[in-house]
Coordinates of C-alpha atoms and ligand atoms in Angstrom, one line a residue:
X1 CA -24.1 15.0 -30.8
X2 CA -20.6 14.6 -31.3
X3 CA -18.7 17.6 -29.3
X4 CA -14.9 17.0 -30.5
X5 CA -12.5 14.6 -32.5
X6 CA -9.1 13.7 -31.2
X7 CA -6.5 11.1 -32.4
X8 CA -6.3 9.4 -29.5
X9 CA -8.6 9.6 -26.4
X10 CA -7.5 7.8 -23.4
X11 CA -9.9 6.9 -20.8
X12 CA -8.3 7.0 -17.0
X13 CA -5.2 9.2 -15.1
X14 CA -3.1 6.6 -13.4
X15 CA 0.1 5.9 -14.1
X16 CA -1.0 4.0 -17.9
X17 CA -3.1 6.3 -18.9
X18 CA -0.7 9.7 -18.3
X19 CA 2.3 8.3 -19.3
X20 CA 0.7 7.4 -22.7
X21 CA -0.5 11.1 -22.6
X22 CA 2.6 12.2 -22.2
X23 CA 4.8 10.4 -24.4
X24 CA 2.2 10.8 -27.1
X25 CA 1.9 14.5 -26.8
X26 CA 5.7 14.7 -26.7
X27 CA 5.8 13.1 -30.3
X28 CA 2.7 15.8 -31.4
X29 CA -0.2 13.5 -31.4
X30 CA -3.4 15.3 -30.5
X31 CA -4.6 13.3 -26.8
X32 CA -7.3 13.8 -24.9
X33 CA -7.1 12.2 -21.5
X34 CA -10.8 11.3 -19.6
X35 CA -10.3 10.8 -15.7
X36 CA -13.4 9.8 -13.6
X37 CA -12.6 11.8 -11.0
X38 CA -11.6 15.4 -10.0
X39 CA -7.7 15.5 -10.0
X40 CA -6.0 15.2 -7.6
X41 CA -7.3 12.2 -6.7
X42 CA -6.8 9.1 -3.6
X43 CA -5.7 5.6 -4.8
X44 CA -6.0 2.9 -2.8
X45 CA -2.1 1.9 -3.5
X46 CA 0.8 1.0 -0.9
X47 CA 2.7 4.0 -3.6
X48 CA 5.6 1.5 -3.8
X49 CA 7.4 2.6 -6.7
X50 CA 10.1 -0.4 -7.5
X51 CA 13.5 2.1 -8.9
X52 CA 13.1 -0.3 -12.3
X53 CA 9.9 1.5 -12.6
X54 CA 11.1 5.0 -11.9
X55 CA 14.1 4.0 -14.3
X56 CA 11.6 3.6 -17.0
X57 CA 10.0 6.5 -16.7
X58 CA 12.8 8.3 -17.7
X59 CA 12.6 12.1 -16.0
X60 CA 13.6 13.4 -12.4
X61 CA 10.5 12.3 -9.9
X62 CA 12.3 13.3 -6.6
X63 CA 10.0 16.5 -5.7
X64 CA 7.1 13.6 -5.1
X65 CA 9.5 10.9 -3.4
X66 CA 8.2 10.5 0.3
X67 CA 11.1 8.1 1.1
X68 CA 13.6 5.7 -0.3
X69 CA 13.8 2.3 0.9
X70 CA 17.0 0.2 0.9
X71 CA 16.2 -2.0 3.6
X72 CA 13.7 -4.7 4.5
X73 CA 13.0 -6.1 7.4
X74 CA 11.6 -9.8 6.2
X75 CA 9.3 -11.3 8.5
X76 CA 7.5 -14.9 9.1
X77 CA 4.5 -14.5 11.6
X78 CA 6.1 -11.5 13.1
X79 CA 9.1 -13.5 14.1
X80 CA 12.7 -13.3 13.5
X81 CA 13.1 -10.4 11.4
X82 CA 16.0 -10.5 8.6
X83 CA 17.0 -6.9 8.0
X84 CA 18.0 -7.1 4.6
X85 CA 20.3 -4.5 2.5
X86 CA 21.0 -2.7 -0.6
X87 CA 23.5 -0.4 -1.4
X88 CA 21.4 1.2 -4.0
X89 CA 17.5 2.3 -3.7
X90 CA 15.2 -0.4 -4.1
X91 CA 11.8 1.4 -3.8
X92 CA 11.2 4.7 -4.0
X93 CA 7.4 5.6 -1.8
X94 CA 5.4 8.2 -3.0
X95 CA 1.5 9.3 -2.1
X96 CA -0.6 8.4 -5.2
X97 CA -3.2 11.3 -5.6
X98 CA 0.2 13.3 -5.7
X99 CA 2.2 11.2 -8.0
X100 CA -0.3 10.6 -11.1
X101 CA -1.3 14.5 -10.7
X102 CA 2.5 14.6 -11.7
X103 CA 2.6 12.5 -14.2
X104 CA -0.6 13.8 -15.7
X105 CA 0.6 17.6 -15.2
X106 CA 4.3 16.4 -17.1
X107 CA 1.4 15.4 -19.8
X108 CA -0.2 18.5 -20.1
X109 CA 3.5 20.5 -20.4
X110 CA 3.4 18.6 -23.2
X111 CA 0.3 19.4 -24.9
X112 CA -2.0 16.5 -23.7
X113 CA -5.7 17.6 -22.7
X114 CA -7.0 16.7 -19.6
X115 CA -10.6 16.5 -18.5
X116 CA -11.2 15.4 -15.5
X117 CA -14.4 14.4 -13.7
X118 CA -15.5 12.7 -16.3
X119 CA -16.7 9.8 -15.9
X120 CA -16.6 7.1 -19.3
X121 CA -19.9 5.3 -19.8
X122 CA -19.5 3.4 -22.5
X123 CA -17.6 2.8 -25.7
X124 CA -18.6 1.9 -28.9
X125 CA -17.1 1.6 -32.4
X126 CA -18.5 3.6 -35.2
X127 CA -17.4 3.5 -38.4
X128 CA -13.6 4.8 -38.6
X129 CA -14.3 6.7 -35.6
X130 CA -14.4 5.4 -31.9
X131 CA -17.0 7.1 -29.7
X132 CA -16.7 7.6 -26.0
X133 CA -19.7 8.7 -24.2
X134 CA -19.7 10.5 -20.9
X135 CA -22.8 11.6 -18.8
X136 CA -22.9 14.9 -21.1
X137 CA -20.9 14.1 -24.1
X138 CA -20.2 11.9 -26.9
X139 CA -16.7 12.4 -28.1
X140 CA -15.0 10.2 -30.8
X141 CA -11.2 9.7 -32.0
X142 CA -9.5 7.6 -34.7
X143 CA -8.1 5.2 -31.5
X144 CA -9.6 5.1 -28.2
X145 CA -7.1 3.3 -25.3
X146 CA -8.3 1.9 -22.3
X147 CA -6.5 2.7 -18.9
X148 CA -9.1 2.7 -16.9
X149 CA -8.2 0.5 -14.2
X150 CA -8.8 -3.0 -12.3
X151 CA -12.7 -1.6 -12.7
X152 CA -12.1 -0.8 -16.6
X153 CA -15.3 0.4 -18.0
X154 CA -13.4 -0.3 -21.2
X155 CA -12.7 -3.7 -20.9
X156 CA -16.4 -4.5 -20.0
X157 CA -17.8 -2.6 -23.0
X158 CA -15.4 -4.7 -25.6
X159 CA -16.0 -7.7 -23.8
X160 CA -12.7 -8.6 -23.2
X161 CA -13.0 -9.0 -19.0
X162 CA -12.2 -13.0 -19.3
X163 CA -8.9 -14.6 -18.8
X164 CA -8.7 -12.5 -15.9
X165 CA -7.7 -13.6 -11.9
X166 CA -7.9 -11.3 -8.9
X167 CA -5.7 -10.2 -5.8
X168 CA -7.3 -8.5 -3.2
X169 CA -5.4 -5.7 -1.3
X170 CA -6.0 -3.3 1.5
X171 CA -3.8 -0.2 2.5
X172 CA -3.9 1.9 5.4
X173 CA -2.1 4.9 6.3
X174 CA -1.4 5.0 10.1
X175 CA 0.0 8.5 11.6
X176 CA 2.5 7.2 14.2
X177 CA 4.4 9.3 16.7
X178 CA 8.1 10.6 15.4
X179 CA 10.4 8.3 16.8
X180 CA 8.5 5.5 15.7
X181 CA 8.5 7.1 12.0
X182 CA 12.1 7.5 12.8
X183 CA 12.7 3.6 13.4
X184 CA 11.5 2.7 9.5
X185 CA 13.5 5.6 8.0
X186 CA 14.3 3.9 4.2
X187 CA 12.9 0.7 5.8
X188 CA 10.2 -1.3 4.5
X189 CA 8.8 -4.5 6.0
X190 CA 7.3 -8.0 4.2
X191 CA 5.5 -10.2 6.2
X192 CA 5.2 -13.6 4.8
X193 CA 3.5 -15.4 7.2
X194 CA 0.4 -14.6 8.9
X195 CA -1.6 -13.6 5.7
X196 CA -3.0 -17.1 4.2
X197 CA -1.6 -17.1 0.5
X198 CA -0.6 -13.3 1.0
X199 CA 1.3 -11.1 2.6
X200 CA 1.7 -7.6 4.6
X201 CA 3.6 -4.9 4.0
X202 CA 5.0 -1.7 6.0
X203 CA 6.0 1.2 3.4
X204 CA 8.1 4.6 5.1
X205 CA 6.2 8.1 4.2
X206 CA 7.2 11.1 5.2
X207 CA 4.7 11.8 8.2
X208 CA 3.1 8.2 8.1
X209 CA 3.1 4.7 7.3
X210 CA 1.6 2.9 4.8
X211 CA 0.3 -0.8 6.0
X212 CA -1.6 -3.3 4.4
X213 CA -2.3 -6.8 3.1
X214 CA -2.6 -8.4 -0.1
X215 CA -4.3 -12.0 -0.9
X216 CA -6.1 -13.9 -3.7
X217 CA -9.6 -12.4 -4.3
X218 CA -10.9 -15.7 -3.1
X219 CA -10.2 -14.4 0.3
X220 CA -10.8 -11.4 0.3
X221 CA -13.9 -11.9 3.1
X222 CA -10.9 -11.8 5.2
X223 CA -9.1 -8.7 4.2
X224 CA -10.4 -6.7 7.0
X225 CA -9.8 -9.1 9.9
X226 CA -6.5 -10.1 9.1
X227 CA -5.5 -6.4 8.2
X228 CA -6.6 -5.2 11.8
X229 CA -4.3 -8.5 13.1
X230 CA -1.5 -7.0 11.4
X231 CA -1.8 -3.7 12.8
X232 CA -2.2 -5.2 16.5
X233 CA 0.8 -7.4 16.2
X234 CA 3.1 -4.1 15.3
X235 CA 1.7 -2.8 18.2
X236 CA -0.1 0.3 15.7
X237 CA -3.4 -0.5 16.6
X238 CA -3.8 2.4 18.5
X239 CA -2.3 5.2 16.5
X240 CA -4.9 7.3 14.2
X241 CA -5.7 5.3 10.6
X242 CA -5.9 8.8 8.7
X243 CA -7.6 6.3 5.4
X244 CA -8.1 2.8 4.8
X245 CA -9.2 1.6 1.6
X246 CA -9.4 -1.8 -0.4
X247 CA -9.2 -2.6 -3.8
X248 CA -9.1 -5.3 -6.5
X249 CA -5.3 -6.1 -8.4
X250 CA -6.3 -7.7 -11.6
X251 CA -3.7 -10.2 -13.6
X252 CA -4.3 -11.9 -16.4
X253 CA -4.0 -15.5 -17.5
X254 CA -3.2 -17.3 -20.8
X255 CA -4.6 -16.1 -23.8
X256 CA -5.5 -12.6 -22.8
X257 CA -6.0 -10.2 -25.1
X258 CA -4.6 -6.6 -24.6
X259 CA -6.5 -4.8 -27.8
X260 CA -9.1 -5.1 -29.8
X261 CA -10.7 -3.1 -33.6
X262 CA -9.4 0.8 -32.6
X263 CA -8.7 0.1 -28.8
X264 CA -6.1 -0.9 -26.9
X265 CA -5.7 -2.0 -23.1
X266 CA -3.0 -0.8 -20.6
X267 CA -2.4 -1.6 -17.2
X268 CA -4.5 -2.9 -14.9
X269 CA -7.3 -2.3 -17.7
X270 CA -5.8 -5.3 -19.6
X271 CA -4.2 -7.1 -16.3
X272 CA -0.9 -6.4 -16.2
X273 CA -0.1 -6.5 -12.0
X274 CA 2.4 -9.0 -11.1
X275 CA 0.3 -11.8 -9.4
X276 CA 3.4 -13.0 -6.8
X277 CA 4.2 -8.9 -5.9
X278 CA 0.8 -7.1 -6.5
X279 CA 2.9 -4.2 -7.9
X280 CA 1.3 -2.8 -11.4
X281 CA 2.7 0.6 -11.5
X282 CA 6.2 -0.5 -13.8
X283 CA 3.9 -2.6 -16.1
X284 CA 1.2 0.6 -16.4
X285 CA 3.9 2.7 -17.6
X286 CA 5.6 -0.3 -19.7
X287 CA 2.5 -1.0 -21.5
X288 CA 1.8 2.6 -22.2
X289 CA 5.4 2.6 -23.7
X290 CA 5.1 -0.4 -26.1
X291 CA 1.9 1.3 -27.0
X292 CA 3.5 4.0 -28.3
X293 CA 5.2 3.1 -31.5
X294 CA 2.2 0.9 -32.8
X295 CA -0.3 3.7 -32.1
X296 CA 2.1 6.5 -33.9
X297 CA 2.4 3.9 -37.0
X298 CA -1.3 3.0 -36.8
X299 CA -2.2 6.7 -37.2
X300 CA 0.3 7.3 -39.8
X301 CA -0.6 4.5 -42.2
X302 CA -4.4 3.5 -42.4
X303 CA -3.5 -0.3 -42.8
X304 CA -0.9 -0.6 -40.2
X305 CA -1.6 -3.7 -37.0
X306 CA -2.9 -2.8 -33.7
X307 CA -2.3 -6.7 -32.8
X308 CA 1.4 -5.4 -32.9
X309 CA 0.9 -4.2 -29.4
X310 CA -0.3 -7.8 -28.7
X311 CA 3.0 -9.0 -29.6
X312 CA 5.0 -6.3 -27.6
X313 CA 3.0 -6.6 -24.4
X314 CA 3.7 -11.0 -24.6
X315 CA 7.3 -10.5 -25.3
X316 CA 7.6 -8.1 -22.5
X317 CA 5.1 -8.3 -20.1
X318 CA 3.0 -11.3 -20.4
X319 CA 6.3 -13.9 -20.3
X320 CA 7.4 -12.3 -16.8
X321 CA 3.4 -12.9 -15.8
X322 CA 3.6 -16.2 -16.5
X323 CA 6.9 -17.3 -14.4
X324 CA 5.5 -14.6 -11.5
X325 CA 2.1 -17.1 -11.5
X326 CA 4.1 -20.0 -10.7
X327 CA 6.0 -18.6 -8.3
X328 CA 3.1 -17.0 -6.7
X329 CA 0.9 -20.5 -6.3
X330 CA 4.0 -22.4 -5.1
X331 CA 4.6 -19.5 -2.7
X332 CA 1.1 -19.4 -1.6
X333 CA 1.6 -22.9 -1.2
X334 CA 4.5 -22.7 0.8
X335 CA 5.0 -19.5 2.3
X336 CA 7.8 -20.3 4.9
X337 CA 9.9 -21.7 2.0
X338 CA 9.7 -18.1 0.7
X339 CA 10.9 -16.7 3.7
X340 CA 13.5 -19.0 3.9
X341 CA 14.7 -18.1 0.1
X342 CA 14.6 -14.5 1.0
X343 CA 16.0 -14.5 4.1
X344 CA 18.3 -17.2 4.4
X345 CA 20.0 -17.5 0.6
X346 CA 21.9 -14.4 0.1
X347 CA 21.8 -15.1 -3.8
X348 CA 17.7 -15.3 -3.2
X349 CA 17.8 -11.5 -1.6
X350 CA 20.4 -10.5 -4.8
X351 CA 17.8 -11.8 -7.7
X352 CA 15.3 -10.1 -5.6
X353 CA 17.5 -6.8 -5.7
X354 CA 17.7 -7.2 -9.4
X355 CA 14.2 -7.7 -9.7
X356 CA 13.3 -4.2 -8.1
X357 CA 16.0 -2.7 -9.9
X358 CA 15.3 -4.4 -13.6
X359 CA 18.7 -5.3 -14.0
X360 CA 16.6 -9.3 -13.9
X361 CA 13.9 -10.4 -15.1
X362 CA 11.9 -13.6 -13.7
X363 CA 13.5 -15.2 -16.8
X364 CA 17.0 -14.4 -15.2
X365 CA 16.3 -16.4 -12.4
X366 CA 16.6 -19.8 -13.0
X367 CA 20.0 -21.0 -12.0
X368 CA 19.8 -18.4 -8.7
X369 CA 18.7 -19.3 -5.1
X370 CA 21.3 -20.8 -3.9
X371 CA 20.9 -23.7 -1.6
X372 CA 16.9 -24.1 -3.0
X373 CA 18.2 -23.8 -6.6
X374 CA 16.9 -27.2 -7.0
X375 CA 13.1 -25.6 -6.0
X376 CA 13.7 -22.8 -8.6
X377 CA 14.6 -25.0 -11.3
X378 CA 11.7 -27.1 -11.1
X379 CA 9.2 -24.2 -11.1
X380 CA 10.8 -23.1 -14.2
X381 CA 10.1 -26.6 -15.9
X382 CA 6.7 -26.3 -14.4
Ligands
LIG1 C1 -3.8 -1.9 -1.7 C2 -3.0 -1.8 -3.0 C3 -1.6 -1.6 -2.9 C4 -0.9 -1.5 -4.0 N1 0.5 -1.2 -3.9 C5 1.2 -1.1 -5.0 C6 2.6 -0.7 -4.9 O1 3.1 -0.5 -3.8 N2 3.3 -0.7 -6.1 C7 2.8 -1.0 -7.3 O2 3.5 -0.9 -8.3 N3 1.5 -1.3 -7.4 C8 0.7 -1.4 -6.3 N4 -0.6 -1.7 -6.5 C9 -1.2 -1.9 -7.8 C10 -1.4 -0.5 -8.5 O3 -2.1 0.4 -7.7 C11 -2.0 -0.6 -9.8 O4 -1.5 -1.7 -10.5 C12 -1.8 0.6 -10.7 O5 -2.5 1.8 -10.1 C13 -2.3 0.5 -12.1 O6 -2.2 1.7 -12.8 P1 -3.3 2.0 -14.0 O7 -2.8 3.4 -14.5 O8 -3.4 0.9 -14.9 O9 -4.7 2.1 -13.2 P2 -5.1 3.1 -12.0 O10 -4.0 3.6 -11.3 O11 -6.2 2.4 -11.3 O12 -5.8 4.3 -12.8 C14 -7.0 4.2 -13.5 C15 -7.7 5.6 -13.6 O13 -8.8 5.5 -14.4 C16 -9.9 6.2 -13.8 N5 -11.1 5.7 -14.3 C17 -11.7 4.5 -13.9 N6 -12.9 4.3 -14.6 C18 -13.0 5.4 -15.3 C19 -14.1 5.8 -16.2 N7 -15.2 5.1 -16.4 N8 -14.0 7.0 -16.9 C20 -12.8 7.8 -16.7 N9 -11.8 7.4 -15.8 C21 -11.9 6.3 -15.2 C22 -9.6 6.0 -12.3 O14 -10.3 7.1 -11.6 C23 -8.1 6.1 -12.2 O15 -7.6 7.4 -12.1 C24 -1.5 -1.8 -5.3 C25 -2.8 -2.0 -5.4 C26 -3.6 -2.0 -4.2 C27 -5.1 -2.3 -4.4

């Protein structure tokens, strides 16, 4: 039996899937937001929050900052760290379980319905409706949208999972004594060398560190081992690992396609991480954005193009992917000429800066890199 109709129902809380809520329920749509599990809830996530996506996102976030980074300490096999520096904040770390519950509360100011522990079993269309079934429901809107994560129940139901590659990540947060948390006050660190076709990363919370590794799902075997390397090399092997947990990064490849009838994909859902960085927050919160204005017009007139969102999310998401792939196979191909970029080519470190900040886009960058602008250029033509 059908239990309720909504105009929208969106199915997962993350970053997509909230910020949709929110923006939607600002304009006076009716949403209903469907989270899996009981709010708040862990995500395995380094919570690296680049400040372009923070700038997107419009509203004050700095009661769930845990730090601010404006340095990095670049590293090739542990050796010869560059301290790099901004003047302004690059990434902004937060704790995940903390920072969708947020997000999804900001939604709820705002007139969005949440239920959570939920889980979504399947979705199927029917007639001018949508409906979503959970273990003791069937509900049904006018548009259903998918945000459901790299797992996206969603996805699999329309048949859409193809076109899709896989990262691999694993995050840890180690307690470490003061002074040590002390040392990587607004630091972070990038290790670019002893993960095959990866890399490691050190993130500053406010009473721990966040470490982890990131590589192509085709290593993933290796995730464990090479994460427990890491951790010995910085000498953090013994400290307490309060959680560890792993997790797929989905991106997609040519040809993808982000909606589909009454549904539309967002996020990790429809493969929107950045396959060189790994980070998917800012394009979660994008998509939701460019959802926005095709889902309001869609529900004002009956004939009006979901494939509009198609369109959006190629112009300003998809274009960047592409240019990020072939950065990220010539940099898993050559990792120490990555390090060498960063490190060495102040101009490198600057597009980099503007990449976190938004004030570039991967488009921007031909022309930069200074000494390898040669390497650059040629990617570009790739
Ligand atoms: C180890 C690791 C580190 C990372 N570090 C960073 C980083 O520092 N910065 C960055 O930008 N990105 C990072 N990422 C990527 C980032 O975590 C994701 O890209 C981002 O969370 C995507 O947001 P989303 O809203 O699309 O999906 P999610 O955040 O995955 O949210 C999906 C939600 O849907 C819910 N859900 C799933 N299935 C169902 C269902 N059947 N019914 C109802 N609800 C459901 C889930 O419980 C979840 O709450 C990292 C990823 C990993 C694995």
């Amino acid at each position: 039996m059908v239990r309720r109709s909504d105009d929208v129902i969106i199915v997962g809380a993350g970053p997509a899937g909230a910020t949709l809520a929110y923006e939607l329920a600002k304009r006076g749509i009716g949403v209903l937001l469907l989270e899996k599990e009981k709010l708040p809830r862990h995500k395995c996530c380094a919570g690296g929050l680049t400040s372009k996506a923070v700038k997107l996102l419009g509203f004050d976030i700095s009661e769930v900052v845990e730090d601010v980074v404006y340095e990095i300490s670049i590293t090739f096999d542990l050796r010869n760290p560059y301290l790099r520096q901004h003047g302004q904040p690059l990434i902004y770390t937060v704790m995940r379980d903390v920072f969708d519950h947020f997000l999804v509360k900001k939604a709820q100011q705002r007139g969005a319905v949440l239920v959570d522990g939920q889980n979504v079993r399947r979705i199927q269309m029917s007639g001018d409706w949508v409906e979503v079934s959970t273990a003791d429901s069937i509900l049904r809107s006018r548009l259903v949208v998918g945000a459901d994560g790299a797992y996206s129940v969603v996805t699999r139901d329309l048949g859409m999972g193809r076109s899709m590659e896989y990262g691999a990540a694993i995050g840890s947060e180690i307690v470490v004594p003061e002074e040590e948390l002390a040392r990587w006050k607004s630091r972070a660190q990038m290790e670019l060398g002893c993960i095959p076709g990866g890399y490691a990363w050190v993130f500053p919370k406010r009473d721990h560190l966040s470490i982890g590794v990131a590589c192509p799902a085709s290593k993933a075997k290796h995730l464990n081992r090479l994460h427990q390397e890491f951790l010995n090399s910085l000498g953090t092997s013994d400290y307490t690992i309060s959680r560890s947990s792993s997790h797929f990064i989905p991106t997609c490849t040519k040809g993808r396609l982000v909606w589909h009838d009454k549904v539309l994909l967002l996020g990790d859902a429809a493969g929107l991480a950045d396959p060189l960085t790994g980070e998917g927050i800012h394009n979660a919160i994008l998509s939701a954005q460019l959802a926005v204005p095709v889902i309001e017009n869609s529900l004002a007139h009956a004939n009006a193009k979901l494939e509009d969102y198609q369109e959006a999310v190629e112009e300003k998401i998809m274009s960047e992917l592409r240019i990020a792939r072939v950065l990220s196979k010539f940099f898993i191909r050559f990792p120490h000429l990555a390090f060498g970029m960063l490190s060495r080519s102040d101009e490198t470190w600057r597009a980099g800066c503007g990449l976190m900040s938004g004030e570039l886009k991967y488009a921007d960058m031909k022309g930069t890199a200074g000494g390898f602008k040669g390497i650059v250029d040629r990617l570009f033509r790739t």
